[in-house]
Amino acid sequence: ASYILRNYVGLLEISPYQKVASDVTGNGKISPFDASYVLRYYVDLIDHFPVGDWKFIPSDFGINADNWHTADSTRHYHLLNADASGQDFKGILLGDASGNWSHSTFGKNLSKISGIPVSIKDVHVSPGEKFKVPIELEKMSNIYSLGLTIQYDENIFKFITAEKTKENNNFYLFFNPIVGGVKIGIAGSRPLKSSEPIVDLLFSVSKDARDGDNCTVGI
């Protein structure tokens, strides 16, 4: 999603095949709307793109920066009376604008980049109280996107919402509550500011919570 946003505003050049992968709405243009679809797909708010999962382009199509959106996914034969060779197609996984998909995995776990330190500070609250949990990056730079799964005890906590912070208000944020947690996707056209919280999570505590309960919110 970050690749799509950066290309849209002119901060990043991508190849014609990457443009095909970016156009998940299939309208022949690359826009922030495409980026929003990719993030929604990441957090499982949708399970497919409007135009499907793959785009197939004849391998002999001379794709370039101007004609990438005109590539036909079919071949047309008239009065075919002899064998034809070189009729292959190149398959492009839609949404994979960064081009980092690996054939060793399939589905939504296309490629995992780990090692970005993220921290949650301790918050002390009382039963029945609402509280905010700031999510912070630990002194990292040039981070354009981030995917997180936050886990918590649903018997103790109730997730309310996730909010962009004032310092990082220029990125896209999508979230989706799952069993025992919430999945979060973030992307922008500019690097996230690691000196400030990147997103705030709002929870409430059960009125029945007691000392000694598993009152932990973790990544």
mmCIF file of C-alpha atoms in Angstrom:
data_model
loop_
_atom_site.group_PDB
_atom_site.id
_atom_site.type_symbol
_atom_site.label_atom_id
_atom_site.label_comp_id
_atom_site.label_asym_id
_atom_site.label_seq_id
_atom_site.Cartn_x
_atom_site.Cartn_y
_atom_site.Cartn_z
ATOM 1 C CA ALA A 1 0.000 0.000 0.000
ATOM 2 C CA SER A 2 2.889 2.332 0.744
ATOM 3 C CA TYR A 3 4.382 1.676 -2.707
ATOM 4 C CA ILE A 4 1.064 2.652 -4.285
ATOM 5 C CA LEU A 5 0.788 5.854 -2.255
ATOM 6 C CA ARG A 6 4.385 6.905 -2.916
ATOM 7 C CA ASN A 7 3.990 6.300 -6.631
ATOM 8 C CA TYR A 8 0.750 8.275 -6.688
ATOM 9 C CA VAL A 9 2.368 11.385 -5.208
ATOM 10 C CA GLY A 10 5.507 11.058 -7.343
ATOM 11 C CA LEU A 11 7.949 9.912 -4.652
ATOM 12 C CA LEU A 12 8.600 6.460 -6.100
ATOM 13 C CA GLU A 13 9.001 5.088 -9.624
ATOM 14 C CA ILE A 14 7.678 1.568 -10.138
ATOM 15 C CA SER A 15 7.881 -0.797 -13.094
ATOM 16 C CA PRO A 16 4.981 -1.385 -15.509
ATOM 17 C CA TYR A 17 4.386 -4.818 -13.967
ATOM 18 C CA GLN A 18 4.271 -3.237 -10.507
ATOM 19 C CA LYS A 19 1.672 -0.813 -11.841
ATOM 20 C CA VAL A 20 -0.442 -3.734 -12.984
ATOM 21 C CA ALA A 21 -0.148 -5.264 -9.502
ATOM 22 C CA SER A 22 -1.081 -1.909 -7.937
ATOM 23 C CA ASP A 23 -4.283 -1.430 -9.929
ATOM 24 C CA VAL A 24 -6.415 -3.693 -7.730
ATOM 25 C CA THR A 25 -9.589 -1.793 -8.669
ATOM 26 C CA GLY A 26 -8.991 -2.476 -12.360
ATOM 27 C CA ASN A 27 -9.789 1.035 -13.555
ATOM 28 C CA GLY A 28 -6.480 1.607 -15.357
ATOM 29 C CA LYS A 29 -5.256 4.105 -12.769
ATOM 30 C CA ILE A 30 -3.204 3.951 -9.581
ATOM 31 C CA SER A 31 -4.717 5.910 -6.697
ATOM 32 C CA PRO A 32 -5.004 6.010 -2.898
ATOM 33 C CA PHE A 33 -8.210 4.010 -3.372
ATOM 34 C CA ASP A 34 -6.066 1.068 -4.528
ATOM 35 C CA ALA A 35 -3.885 1.472 -1.438
ATOM 36 C CA SER A 36 -6.945 1.367 0.809
ATOM 37 C CA TYR A 37 -8.020 -1.913 -0.797
ATOM 38 C CA VAL A 38 -4.594 -3.452 -0.141
ATOM 39 C CA LEU A 39 -4.707 -2.468 3.542
ATOM 40 C CA ARG A 40 -8.267 -3.728 3.926
ATOM 41 C CA TYR A 41 -7.156 -7.018 2.377
ATOM 42 C CA TYR A 42 -4.231 -7.224 4.809
ATOM 43 C CA VAL A 43 -6.444 -6.887 7.904
ATOM 44 C CA ASP A 44 -9.083 -9.290 6.474
ATOM 45 C CA LEU A 45 -11.848 -6.740 5.983
ATOM 46 C CA ILE A 46 -12.078 -8.060 2.413
ATOM 47 C CA ASP A 47 -10.912 -11.400 1.014
ATOM 48 C CA HIS A 48 -10.448 -10.457 -2.651
ATOM 49 C CA PHE A 49 -9.997 -7.442 -4.899
ATOM 50 C CA PRO A 50 -12.688 -6.189 -7.320
ATOM 51 C CA VAL A 51 -10.750 -7.644 -10.264
ATOM 52 C CA GLY A 52 -9.679 -10.892 -8.579
ATOM 53 C CA ASP A 53 -6.269 -12.045 -7.346
ATOM 54 C CA TRP A 54 -4.216 -12.443 -10.529
ATOM 55 C CA LYS A 55 -3.633 -10.647 -13.815
ATOM 56 C CA PHE A 56 -2.219 -12.584 -16.760
ATOM 57 C CA ILE A 57 -0.399 -10.770 -19.551
ATOM 58 C CA PRO A 58 0.930 -12.362 -22.766
ATOM 59 C CA SER A 59 4.697 -12.675 -22.359
ATOM 60 C CA ASP A 60 5.297 -11.118 -25.786
ATOM 61 C CA PHE A 61 3.261 -8.003 -24.952
ATOM 62 C CA GLY A 62 5.634 -5.020 -25.060
ATOM 63 C CA ILE A 63 4.580 -3.577 -21.734
ATOM 64 C CA ASN A 64 5.737 -0.079 -20.785
ATOM 65 C CA ALA A 65 4.834 2.836 -18.537
ATOM 66 C CA ASP A 66 2.172 4.060 -20.978
ATOM 67 C CA ASN A 67 0.391 0.899 -22.107
ATOM 68 C CA TRP A 68 0.447 -1.312 -18.986
ATOM 69 C CA HIS A 69 -3.296 -0.848 -18.419
ATOM 70 C CA THR A 70 -4.175 -1.983 -21.964
ATOM 71 C CA ALA A 71 -2.681 -5.480 -21.706
ATOM 72 C CA ASP A 72 -5.220 -8.142 -22.709
ATOM 73 C CA SER A 73 -5.464 -11.272 -20.554
ATOM 74 C CA THR A 74 -6.583 -13.370 -23.535
ATOM 75 C CA ARG A 75 -5.216 -14.415 -26.913
ATOM 76 C CA HIS A 76 -7.296 -14.358 -30.054
ATOM 77 C CA TYR A 77 -6.779 -16.838 -32.873
ATOM 78 C CA HIS A 78 -8.379 -16.672 -36.303
ATOM 79 C CA LEU A 79 -8.296 -19.653 -38.651
ATOM 80 C CA LEU A 80 -5.682 -21.398 -36.571
ATOM 81 C CA ASN A 81 -4.311 -24.143 -38.815
ATOM 82 C CA ALA A 82 -0.790 -24.608 -37.475
ATOM 83 C CA ASP A 83 1.013 -25.050 -34.184
ATOM 84 C CA ALA A 84 1.764 -21.835 -32.311
ATOM 85 C CA SER A 85 4.744 -21.304 -29.997
ATOM 86 C CA GLY A 86 5.661 -18.566 -27.558
ATOM 87 C CA GLN A 87 2.094 -18.251 -26.333
ATOM 88 C CA ASP A 88 2.989 -17.921 -22.669
ATOM 89 C CA PHE A 89 1.535 -15.559 -20.093
ATOM 90 C CA LYS A 90 3.147 -13.784 -17.166
ATOM 91 C CA GLY A 91 1.121 -14.017 -13.978
ATOM 92 C CA ILE A 92 1.026 -10.968 -11.693
ATOM 93 C CA LEU A 93 -0.248 -11.238 -8.129
ATOM 94 C CA LEU A 94 -2.518 -8.244 -7.640
ATOM 95 C CA GLY A 95 -1.748 -6.157 -4.579
ATOM 96 C CA ASP A 96 1.928 -7.211 -4.558
ATOM 97 C CA ALA A 97 3.195 -3.783 -5.607
ATOM 98 C CA SER A 98 6.542 -4.290 -3.843
ATOM 99 C CA GLY A 99 7.232 -7.459 -5.820
ATOM 100 C CA ASN A 100 8.336 -9.435 -2.757
ATOM 101 C CA TRP A 101 5.998 -12.402 -3.085
ATOM 102 C CA SER A 102 7.649 -15.779 -2.602
ATOM 103 C CA HIS A 103 6.382 -18.966 -4.235
ATOM 104 C CA SER A 104 7.155 -20.819 -1.009
ATOM 105 C CA THR A 105 4.123 -19.224 0.647
ATOM 106 C CA PHE A 106 0.650 -18.503 -0.606
ATOM 107 C CA GLY A 107 -2.301 -16.373 0.362
ATOM 108 C CA LYS A 108 -2.025 -13.332 2.565
ATOM 109 C CA ASN A 109 1.272 -14.258 4.240
ATOM 110 C CA LEU A 110 3.163 -13.347 1.091
ATOM 111 C CA SER A 111 6.266 -12.039 2.783
ATOM 112 C CA LYS A 112 7.006 -11.186 6.383
ATOM 113 C CA ILE A 113 9.517 -8.519 7.261
ATOM 114 C CA SER A 114 10.348 -8.752 10.934
ATOM 115 C CA GLY A 115 12.756 -6.985 13.232
ATOM 116 C CA ILE A 116 10.982 -3.618 13.535
ATOM 117 C CA PRO A 117 10.952 -2.943 17.299
ATOM 118 C CA VAL A 118 7.511 -1.845 18.489
ATOM 119 C CA SER A 119 6.694 -1.113 22.102
ATOM 120 C CA ILE A 120 3.628 -0.796 24.322
ATOM 121 C CA LYS A 121 3.962 1.172 27.534
ATOM 122 C CA ASP A 122 2.391 -0.060 30.755
ATOM 123 C CA VAL A 123 -0.953 1.529 31.587
ATOM 124 C CA HIS A 124 -2.517 1.306 35.047
ATOM 125 C CA VAL A 125 -6.327 1.339 35.082
ATOM 126 C CA SER A 126 -9.259 0.361 37.267
ATOM 127 C CA PRO A 127 -12.235 -1.938 36.523
ATOM 128 C CA GLY A 128 -14.826 -0.266 34.274
ATOM 129 C CA GLU A 129 -12.366 2.404 33.117
ATOM 130 C CA LYS A 130 -11.540 3.364 29.526
ATOM 131 C CA PHE A 131 -7.878 3.759 28.674
ATOM 132 C CA LYS A 132 -5.576 4.490 25.750
ATOM 133 C CA VAL A 133 -2.572 2.376 24.748
ATOM 134 C CA PRO A 134 0.004 4.200 22.575
ATOM 135 C CA ILE A 135 1.957 2.049 20.097
ATOM 136 C CA GLU A 136 5.477 3.325 19.432
ATOM 137 C CA LEU A 137 8.379 2.511 17.114
ATOM 138 C CA GLU A 138 11.739 2.276 18.822
ATOM 139 C CA LYS A 139 13.981 4.820 17.072
ATOM 140 C CA MET A 140 13.489 3.503 13.549
ATOM 141 C CA SER A 141 13.548 5.541 10.334
ATOM 142 C CA ASN A 142 12.216 5.155 6.791
ATOM 143 C CA ILE A 143 9.267 3.013 7.896
ATOM 144 C CA TYR A 144 6.468 3.517 5.374
ATOM 145 C CA SER A 145 4.135 0.711 6.428
ATOM 146 C CA LEU A 146 3.482 -1.539 9.370
ATOM 147 C CA GLY A 147 1.316 -4.545 10.153
ATOM 148 C CA LEU A 148 0.535 -5.473 13.749
ATOM 149 C CA THR A 149 -1.573 -8.038 15.578
ATOM 150 C CA ILE A 150 -2.434 -6.913 19.103
ATOM 151 C CA GLN A 151 -3.483 -9.649 21.541
ATOM 152 C CA TYR A 152 -5.441 -9.325 24.775
ATOM 153 C CA ASP A 153 -7.769 -11.243 27.089
ATOM 154 C CA GLU A 154 -11.320 -10.579 25.877
ATOM 155 C CA ASN A 155 -12.666 -11.518 29.318
ATOM 156 C CA ILE A 156 -10.824 -8.540 30.774
ATOM 157 C CA PHE A 157 -10.612 -5.988 27.970
ATOM 158 C CA LYS A 158 -12.964 -4.675 25.326
ATOM 159 C CA PHE A 159 -11.399 -3.118 22.230
ATOM 160 C CA ILE A 160 -13.119 0.135 21.236
ATOM 161 C CA THR A 161 -11.151 1.640 18.358
ATOM 162 C CA ALA A 162 -7.734 2.488 16.893
ATOM 163 C CA GLU A 163 -6.882 6.114 16.184
ATOM 164 C CA LYS A 164 -4.192 7.893 14.203
ATOM 165 C CA THR A 165 -2.027 10.224 16.235
ATOM 166 C CA LYS A 166 -1.623 13.921 15.487
ATOM 167 C CA GLU A 167 2.044 13.465 14.563
ATOM 168 C CA ASN A 168 1.267 10.670 12.077
ATOM 169 C CA ASN A 169 -2.074 11.828 10.749
ATOM 170 C CA ASN A 170 -1.024 11.535 7.077
ATOM 171 C CA PHE A 171 -1.113 7.732 6.803
ATOM 172 C CA TYR A 172 -3.858 5.230 6.085
ATOM 173 C CA LEU A 173 -5.068 3.169 9.042
ATOM 174 C CA PHE A 174 -7.333 0.128 8.914
ATOM 175 C CA PHE A 175 -8.098 -2.284 11.731
ATOM 176 C CA ASN A 176 -10.194 -5.382 12.213
ATOM 177 C CA PRO A 177 -11.071 -7.061 15.546
ATOM 178 C CA ILE A 178 -10.299 -10.785 15.520
ATOM 179 C CA VAL A 179 -10.663 -13.504 18.159
ATOM 180 C CA GLY A 180 -8.487 -12.476 21.085
ATOM 181 C CA GLY A 181 -7.073 -9.408 19.417
ATOM 182 C CA VAL A 182 -7.147 -6.811 16.675
ATOM 183 C CA LYS A 183 -5.256 -6.714 13.367
ATOM 184 C CA ILE A 184 -3.868 -3.336 12.255
ATOM 185 C CA GLY A 185 -2.518 -2.144 8.921
ATOM 186 C CA ILE A 186 -0.746 1.205 8.431
ATOM 187 C CA ALA A 187 0.777 2.763 5.304
ATOM 188 C CA GLY A 188 1.672 6.212 4.041
ATOM 189 C CA SER A 189 3.557 8.139 1.394
ATOM 190 C CA ARG A 190 5.963 9.605 3.964
ATOM 191 C CA PRO A 191 7.967 7.778 6.659
ATOM 192 C CA LEU A 192 6.325 7.305 10.033
ATOM 193 C CA LYS A 193 7.673 9.517 12.802
ATOM 194 C CA SER A 194 9.201 7.078 15.253
ATOM 195 C CA SER A 195 9.723 9.698 17.958
ATOM 196 C CA GLU A 196 5.990 9.775 18.701
ATOM 197 C CA PRO A 197 3.263 7.103 19.056
ATOM 198 C CA ILE A 198 2.139 5.897 15.631
ATOM 199 C CA VAL A 199 -1.322 4.787 16.692
ATOM 200 C CA ASP A 200 -3.426 4.864 19.851
ATOM 201 C CA LEU A 201 -5.588 1.900 20.856
ATOM 202 C CA LEU A 202 -8.657 2.591 22.974
ATOM 203 C CA PHE A 203 -9.870 -0.119 25.373
ATOM 204 C CA SER A 204 -12.188 -0.463 28.321
ATOM 205 C CA VAL A 205 -11.718 -2.769 31.310
ATOM 206 C CA SER A 206 -14.427 -5.152 32.451
ATOM 207 C CA LYS A 207 -16.167 -4.096 35.633
ATOM 208 C CA ASP A 208 -15.635 -7.650 36.879
ATOM 209 C CA ALA A 209 -11.833 -7.510 36.509
ATOM 210 C CA ARG A 210 -9.896 -8.337 39.662
ATOM 211 C CA ASP A 211 -6.324 -8.087 40.878
ATOM 212 C CA GLY A 212 -4.333 -11.016 39.536
ATOM 213 C CA ASP A 213 -6.296 -11.308 36.283
ATOM 214 C CA ASN A 214 -4.313 -11.485 33.033
ATOM 215 C CA CYS A 215 -4.386 -7.738 32.370
ATOM 216 C CA THR A 216 -1.880 -7.783 29.520
ATOM 217 C CA VAL A 217 -2.082 -6.203 26.088
ATOM 218 C CA GLY A 218 0.724 -7.461 23.848
ATOM 219 C CA ILE A 219 2.001 -7.459 20.268
#
